[in-house]
Short mmCIF file of C-alpha atoms in Angstrom, two decimals:
data_model
loop_
_atom_site.label_atom_id
_atom_site.label_comp_id
_atom_site.label_asym_id
_atom_site.label_seq_id
_atom_site.Cartn_x
_atom_site.Cartn_y
_atom_site.Cartn_z
CA UNK A 1 40.40 -46.72 -176.53
CA UNK A 2 37.93 -44.98 -178.39
CA UNK A 3 37.92 -44.53 -182.29
CA UNK A 4 40.79 -42.33 -183.78
CA UNK A 5 39.40 -38.85 -184.38
CA UNK A 6 40.07 -36.82 -187.61
CA UNK A 7 42.66 -34.18 -186.47
CA UNK A 8 44.60 -37.09 -184.42
CA UNK A 9 44.50 -39.33 -187.56
CA UNK A 10 45.93 -36.51 -189.58
CA UNK A 11 48.70 -35.67 -187.03
CA UNK A 12 49.58 -39.41 -186.86
CA UNK A 13 49.97 -39.58 -190.58
CA UNK A 14 52.01 -36.45 -190.86
CA UNK A 15 54.48 -37.64 -187.98
CA UNK A 16 54.89 -40.99 -189.78
CA UNK A 17 55.60 -39.16 -193.10
CA UNK A 18 58.27 -36.95 -191.22
CA UNK A 19 59.55 -40.06 -189.58
CA UNK A 20 59.93 -42.15 -192.74
CA UNK A 21 61.30 -39.10 -194.52
CA UNK A 22 64.02 -38.19 -191.78
CA UNK A 23 65.09 -42.03 -191.88
CA UNK A 24 65.55 -41.90 -195.78
CA UNK A 25 66.99 -38.28 -195.87
CA UNK A 26 69.01 -38.06 -192.57
CA UNK A 27 69.97 -34.66 -193.45
CA UNK A 28 66.48 -33.33 -192.83
CA UNK A 29 67.31 -33.34 -189.11
CA UNK A 30 69.47 -30.27 -189.84
CA UNK A 31 66.46 -28.35 -191.15
CA UNK A 32 63.53 -29.61 -188.98
CA UNK A 33 65.20 -30.63 -185.68
CA UNK A 34 65.09 -27.52 -183.30
CA UNK A 35 68.61 -26.10 -182.70
CA UNK A 36 69.68 -23.47 -180.08
CA UNK A 37 68.55 -19.90 -181.30
CA UNK A 38 72.33 -18.77 -181.31
CA UNK A 39 73.27 -21.56 -183.44
CA UNK A 40 73.50 -20.89 -187.30
CA UNK A 41 71.55 -23.71 -187.99
CA UNK A 42 68.47 -22.40 -186.11
CA UNK A 43 65.46 -21.55 -188.37
CA UNK A 44 62.27 -19.73 -187.49
CA UNK A 45 60.15 -22.81 -188.23
CA UNK A 46 62.09 -25.19 -186.17
CA UNK A 47 59.69 -24.60 -182.93
CA UNK A 48 56.91 -25.96 -185.14
CA UNK A 49 58.60 -28.64 -187.32
CA UNK A 50 60.77 -30.28 -184.34
CA UNK A 51 57.45 -31.60 -182.69
CA UNK A 52 56.97 -33.73 -186.02
CA UNK A 53 60.57 -35.22 -185.94
CA UNK A 54 61.58 -38.30 -183.79
CA UNK A 55 64.76 -39.87 -182.92
CA UNK A 56 63.78 -43.44 -183.22
CA UNK A 57 61.04 -46.37 -183.46
CA UNK A 58 60.45 -46.37 -179.91
CA UNK A 59 60.32 -42.50 -179.48
CA UNK A 60 57.67 -42.19 -182.18
CA UNK A 61 55.77 -45.39 -181.00
CA UNK A 62 55.21 -44.10 -177.56
CA UNK A 63 54.38 -40.62 -178.62
CA UNK A 64 51.83 -41.69 -181.22
CA UNK A 65 50.23 -44.31 -178.78
CA UNK A 66 49.57 -41.56 -176.34
CA UNK A 67 48.68 -39.22 -179.22
CA UNK A 68 45.81 -41.62 -180.13
CA UNK A 69 44.69 -42.76 -176.65
CA UNK A 70 44.52 -39.37 -175.07
CA UNK A 71 44.09 -37.06 -177.91
CA UNK A 72 41.17 -39.04 -179.39
CA UNK A 73 39.29 -38.52 -176.07
CA UNK A 74 40.02 -34.76 -176.06
CA UNK A 75 39.14 -34.13 -179.66
CA UNK A 76 35.95 -36.07 -179.11
CA UNK A 77 34.83 -33.44 -176.45
CA UNK A 78 36.52 -30.06 -177.75
CA UNK A 79 36.14 -30.70 -181.54
CA UNK A 80 39.23 -30.57 -184.23
CA UNK A 81 40.12 -26.88 -184.30
CA UNK A 82 40.23 -26.34 -180.61
CA UNK A 83 42.18 -29.66 -179.97
CA UNK A 84 44.67 -28.62 -182.82
CA UNK A 85 45.21 -25.35 -181.23
CA UNK A 86 45.80 -26.82 -177.78
CA UNK A 87 48.31 -29.27 -179.32
CA UNK A 88 50.28 -27.08 -181.27
CA UNK A 89 50.44 -24.43 -178.31
CA UNK A 90 51.73 -27.21 -175.98
CA UNK A 91 54.36 -28.00 -178.43
CA UNK A 92 55.39 -24.43 -178.69
CA UNK A 93 55.27 -23.91 -174.88
CA UNK A 94 57.47 -26.97 -174.55
CA UNK A 95 60.11 -25.59 -176.93
CA UNK A 96 60.09 -22.34 -175.22
CA UNK A 97 60.86 -23.49 -171.79
CA UNK A 98 63.45 -25.88 -173.07
CA UNK A 99 65.26 -23.08 -174.74
CA UNK A 100 64.64 -20.72 -171.97
CA UNK A 101 66.41 -23.12 -169.51
CA UNK A 102 69.25 -23.85 -171.99
CA UNK A 103 69.61 -20.26 -172.63
CA UNK A 104 70.10 -19.47 -168.80
CA UNK A 105 72.91 -21.93 -168.45
CA UNK A 106 74.52 -20.99 -171.71
CA UNK A 107 74.63 -17.32 -170.86
CA UNK A 108 75.83 -18.12 -167.47
CA UNK A 109 79.05 -19.92 -168.89
CA UNK A 110 79.39 -16.90 -171.46
CA UNK A 111 79.26 -14.48 -168.64
CA UNK A 112 82.02 -16.35 -166.97
CA UNK A 113 84.15 -16.50 -170.00
CA UNK A 114 83.68 -12.73 -171.01
CA UNK A 115 84.71 -11.91 -167.53
CA UNK A 116 87.99 -13.70 -168.15
CA UNK A 117 88.72 -11.72 -171.29
CA UNK A 118 86.93 -13.74 -173.98
CA UNK A 119 84.59 -12.17 -176.57
CA UNK A 120 81.00 -13.36 -177.08
CA UNK A 121 81.40 -13.22 -180.80
CA UNK A 122 84.67 -15.13 -180.73
CA UNK A 123 83.08 -17.65 -178.50
CA UNK A 124 80.24 -18.20 -180.86
CA UNK A 125 82.36 -18.25 -183.92
CA UNK A 126 84.60 -21.09 -182.54
CA UNK A 127 81.43 -23.00 -181.49
CA UNK A 128 79.65 -22.52 -184.92
CA UNK A 129 82.81 -24.33 -186.47
CA UNK A 130 82.29 -27.29 -184.03
CA UNK A 131 85.41 -26.43 -182.04
CA UNK A 132 86.15 -25.39 -178.50
CA UNK A 133 88.91 -23.41 -177.02
CA UNK A 134 90.54 -25.85 -174.41
CA UNK A 135 91.21 -22.65 -171.99
CA UNK A 136 87.43 -22.56 -171.48
CA UNK A 137 87.56 -25.72 -169.55
CA UNK A 138 89.89 -24.24 -166.87
CA UNK A 139 87.39 -21.33 -166.08
CA UNK A 140 84.14 -23.59 -165.54
CA UNK A 141 83.31 -26.88 -164.04
CA UNK A 142 83.07 -29.86 -166.06
CA UNK A 143 79.08 -29.83 -165.63
CA UNK A 144 78.80 -26.36 -166.80
CA UNK A 145 81.04 -26.87 -169.82
CA UNK A 146 78.97 -29.94 -170.89
CA UNK A 147 75.79 -28.06 -170.62
CA UNK A 148 77.05 -25.09 -172.23
CA UNK A 149 78.48 -27.09 -175.20
CA UNK A 150 75.31 -29.39 -175.46
CA UNK A 151 72.92 -26.53 -175.28
CA UNK A 152 74.49 -24.82 -178.44
CA UNK A 153 75.30 -28.11 -180.34
CA UNK A 154 72.28 -30.13 -179.27
CA UNK A 155 69.03 -30.53 -180.88
CA UNK A 156 65.59 -31.30 -179.84
CA UNK A 157 62.82 -33.49 -181.60
CA UNK A 158 59.70 -35.22 -180.80
CA UNK A 159 55.83 -34.63 -179.78
CA UNK A 160 56.50 -35.53 -176.27
CA UNK A 161 55.93 -31.59 -175.10
CA UNK A 162 52.60 -31.59 -176.96
CA UNK A 163 51.99 -35.18 -175.42
CA UNK A 164 52.52 -33.78 -172.06
CA UNK A 165 50.15 -31.04 -172.64
CA UNK A 166 47.51 -33.71 -173.67
CA UNK A 167 48.09 -35.90 -170.45
CA UNK A 168 47.58 -32.57 -168.30
CA UNK A 169 44.36 -31.85 -169.97
CA UNK A 170 43.16 -35.52 -169.56
CA UNK A 171 43.88 -35.27 -166.05
CA UNK A 172 42.18 -32.09 -165.72
CA UNK A 173 39.00 -33.57 -167.55
CA UNK A 174 39.13 -37.09 -166.12
CA UNK A 175 40.91 -36.99 -162.94
CA UNK A 176 39.55 -40.33 -161.63
CA UNK A 177 40.36 -42.25 -164.88
CA UNK A 178 42.84 -45.23 -164.24
CA UNK A 179 46.10 -45.28 -166.19
CA UNK A 180 49.08 -47.60 -165.96
CA UNK A 181 52.53 -47.52 -167.24
CA UNK A 182 54.09 -50.73 -168.79
CA UNK A 183 56.39 -51.40 -165.94
CA UNK A 184 53.79 -50.40 -163.35
CA UNK A 185 50.96 -52.74 -163.70
CA UNK A 186 48.93 -51.25 -161.08
CA UNK A 187 46.39 -48.81 -162.42
CA UNK A 188 46.68 -44.98 -160.97
CA UNK A 189 44.05 -42.48 -161.33
CA UNK A 190 45.12 -39.57 -163.77
CA UNK A 191 45.10 -37.04 -160.87
CA UNK A 192 47.84 -38.77 -159.25
CA UNK A 193 49.47 -40.48 -162.31
CA UNK A 194 50.43 -37.14 -164.21
CA UNK A 195 51.55 -35.00 -161.45
CA UNK A 196 53.84 -37.96 -160.44
CA UNK A 197 55.22 -38.36 -164.10
CA UNK A 198 56.03 -34.52 -163.98
CA UNK A 199 57.75 -34.40 -160.76
CA UNK A 200 59.86 -37.32 -161.83
CA UNK A 201 60.61 -35.11 -165.13
CA UNK A 202 61.04 -32.06 -163.17
CA UNK A 203 63.48 -33.93 -160.74
CA UNK A 204 65.60 -35.56 -163.65
CA UNK A 205 65.62 -32.08 -165.49
CA UNK A 206 66.94 -30.34 -162.50
CA UNK A 207 69.37 -33.11 -161.58
CA UNK A 208 70.92 -32.88 -165.13
CA UNK A 209 71.65 -29.17 -165.02
CA UNK A 210 75.11 -27.76 -164.19
CA UNK A 211 73.73 -26.64 -160.84
CA UNK A 212 73.54 -30.12 -159.51
CA UNK A 213 76.68 -31.75 -161.36
CA UNK A 214 75.18 -32.45 -164.88
CA UNK A 215 74.77 -36.07 -165.94
CA UNK A 216 71.76 -35.63 -168.10
CA UNK A 217 69.71 -38.44 -169.35
CA UNK A 218 69.64 -37.10 -173.16
CA UNK A 219 65.97 -36.43 -172.67
CA UNK A 220 64.47 -32.86 -172.93
CA UNK A 221 62.73 -33.25 -169.37
CA UNK A 222 62.06 -29.36 -169.35
CA UNK A 223 60.39 -29.66 -172.73
CA UNK A 224 58.08 -32.17 -171.03
CA UNK A 225 57.36 -29.91 -168.35
CA UNK A 226 57.03 -26.99 -170.49
CA UNK A 227 54.29 -28.76 -172.55
CA UNK A 228 52.45 -29.88 -169.25
CA UNK A 229 52.77 -26.20 -167.96
CA UNK A 230 51.22 -24.73 -171.01
CA UNK A 231 48.40 -27.50 -170.83
CA UNK A 232 47.51 -26.57 -167.40
CA UNK A 233 47.51 -22.95 -167.89
CA UNK A 234 45.12 -23.24 -170.92
CA UNK A 235 42.91 -25.67 -169.16
CA UNK A 236 42.76 -23.29 -166.13
CA UNK A 237 41.87 -20.28 -168.28
CA UNK A 238 39.25 -22.39 -170.22
CA UNK A 239 37.57 -23.65 -167.16
CA UNK A 240 37.74 -20.06 -165.47
CA UNK A 241 35.94 -18.66 -168.64
CA UNK A 242 33.86 -21.69 -169.12
CA UNK A 243 35.08 -21.84 -172.59
CA UNK A 244 36.38 -25.43 -172.40
CA UNK A 245 32.79 -26.73 -172.91
CA UNK A 246 32.50 -25.11 -176.03
CA UNK A 247 33.48 -26.69 -179.43
CA UNK A 248 35.04 -24.66 -182.26
CA UNK A 249 33.64 -26.63 -185.20
#
């Protein structure tokens, strides 16, 4: 692993500060984690701040290890400004896809309920109080109901979406570099490792939706996919325009 680069170091410090602060002041999750847009707790800054919040030691440890490992290599070639732009963009792309998927399934259930005589304003008012109307459960499947309520009540935290963007960029730039997971001791080339990881996330994300019976893992798989897609599109655009060879410093 190469020496830690300046922006990566600053991001590492910010993440650690946010993590320590969130452990000392748990209520901070209500302000800096990302809520569903129709939840009253949603704030415009959350698509940015959520990527500096983490749910536990292992969560932040894995993300920061990946940030230092892959981010330093990318910043070394791109320069700090371009790297930071890429990192934040992938984090926002991650939040966008995660929210879009949640919004689709949320609105699908809302449509069913309104078609059966309930008013959307009343539904949102009940949900905002942390309550449910038991009559809703007779109109939708268990998986739909779980997805509907978790979309509204649940929060998203972590730098994982931005990290998946970095992984994608690394595989784009160094396709033959060999990588290995802790539980897979055999090194795998980045051009196979990263797509394989994404396919696993996509499978688990789709499997966890109400279309396939629910049973989510508690991990925002579509956020990972969103960060990777954003990273791929940016790398593709930069390569097409020969922009990825220019430093912004």
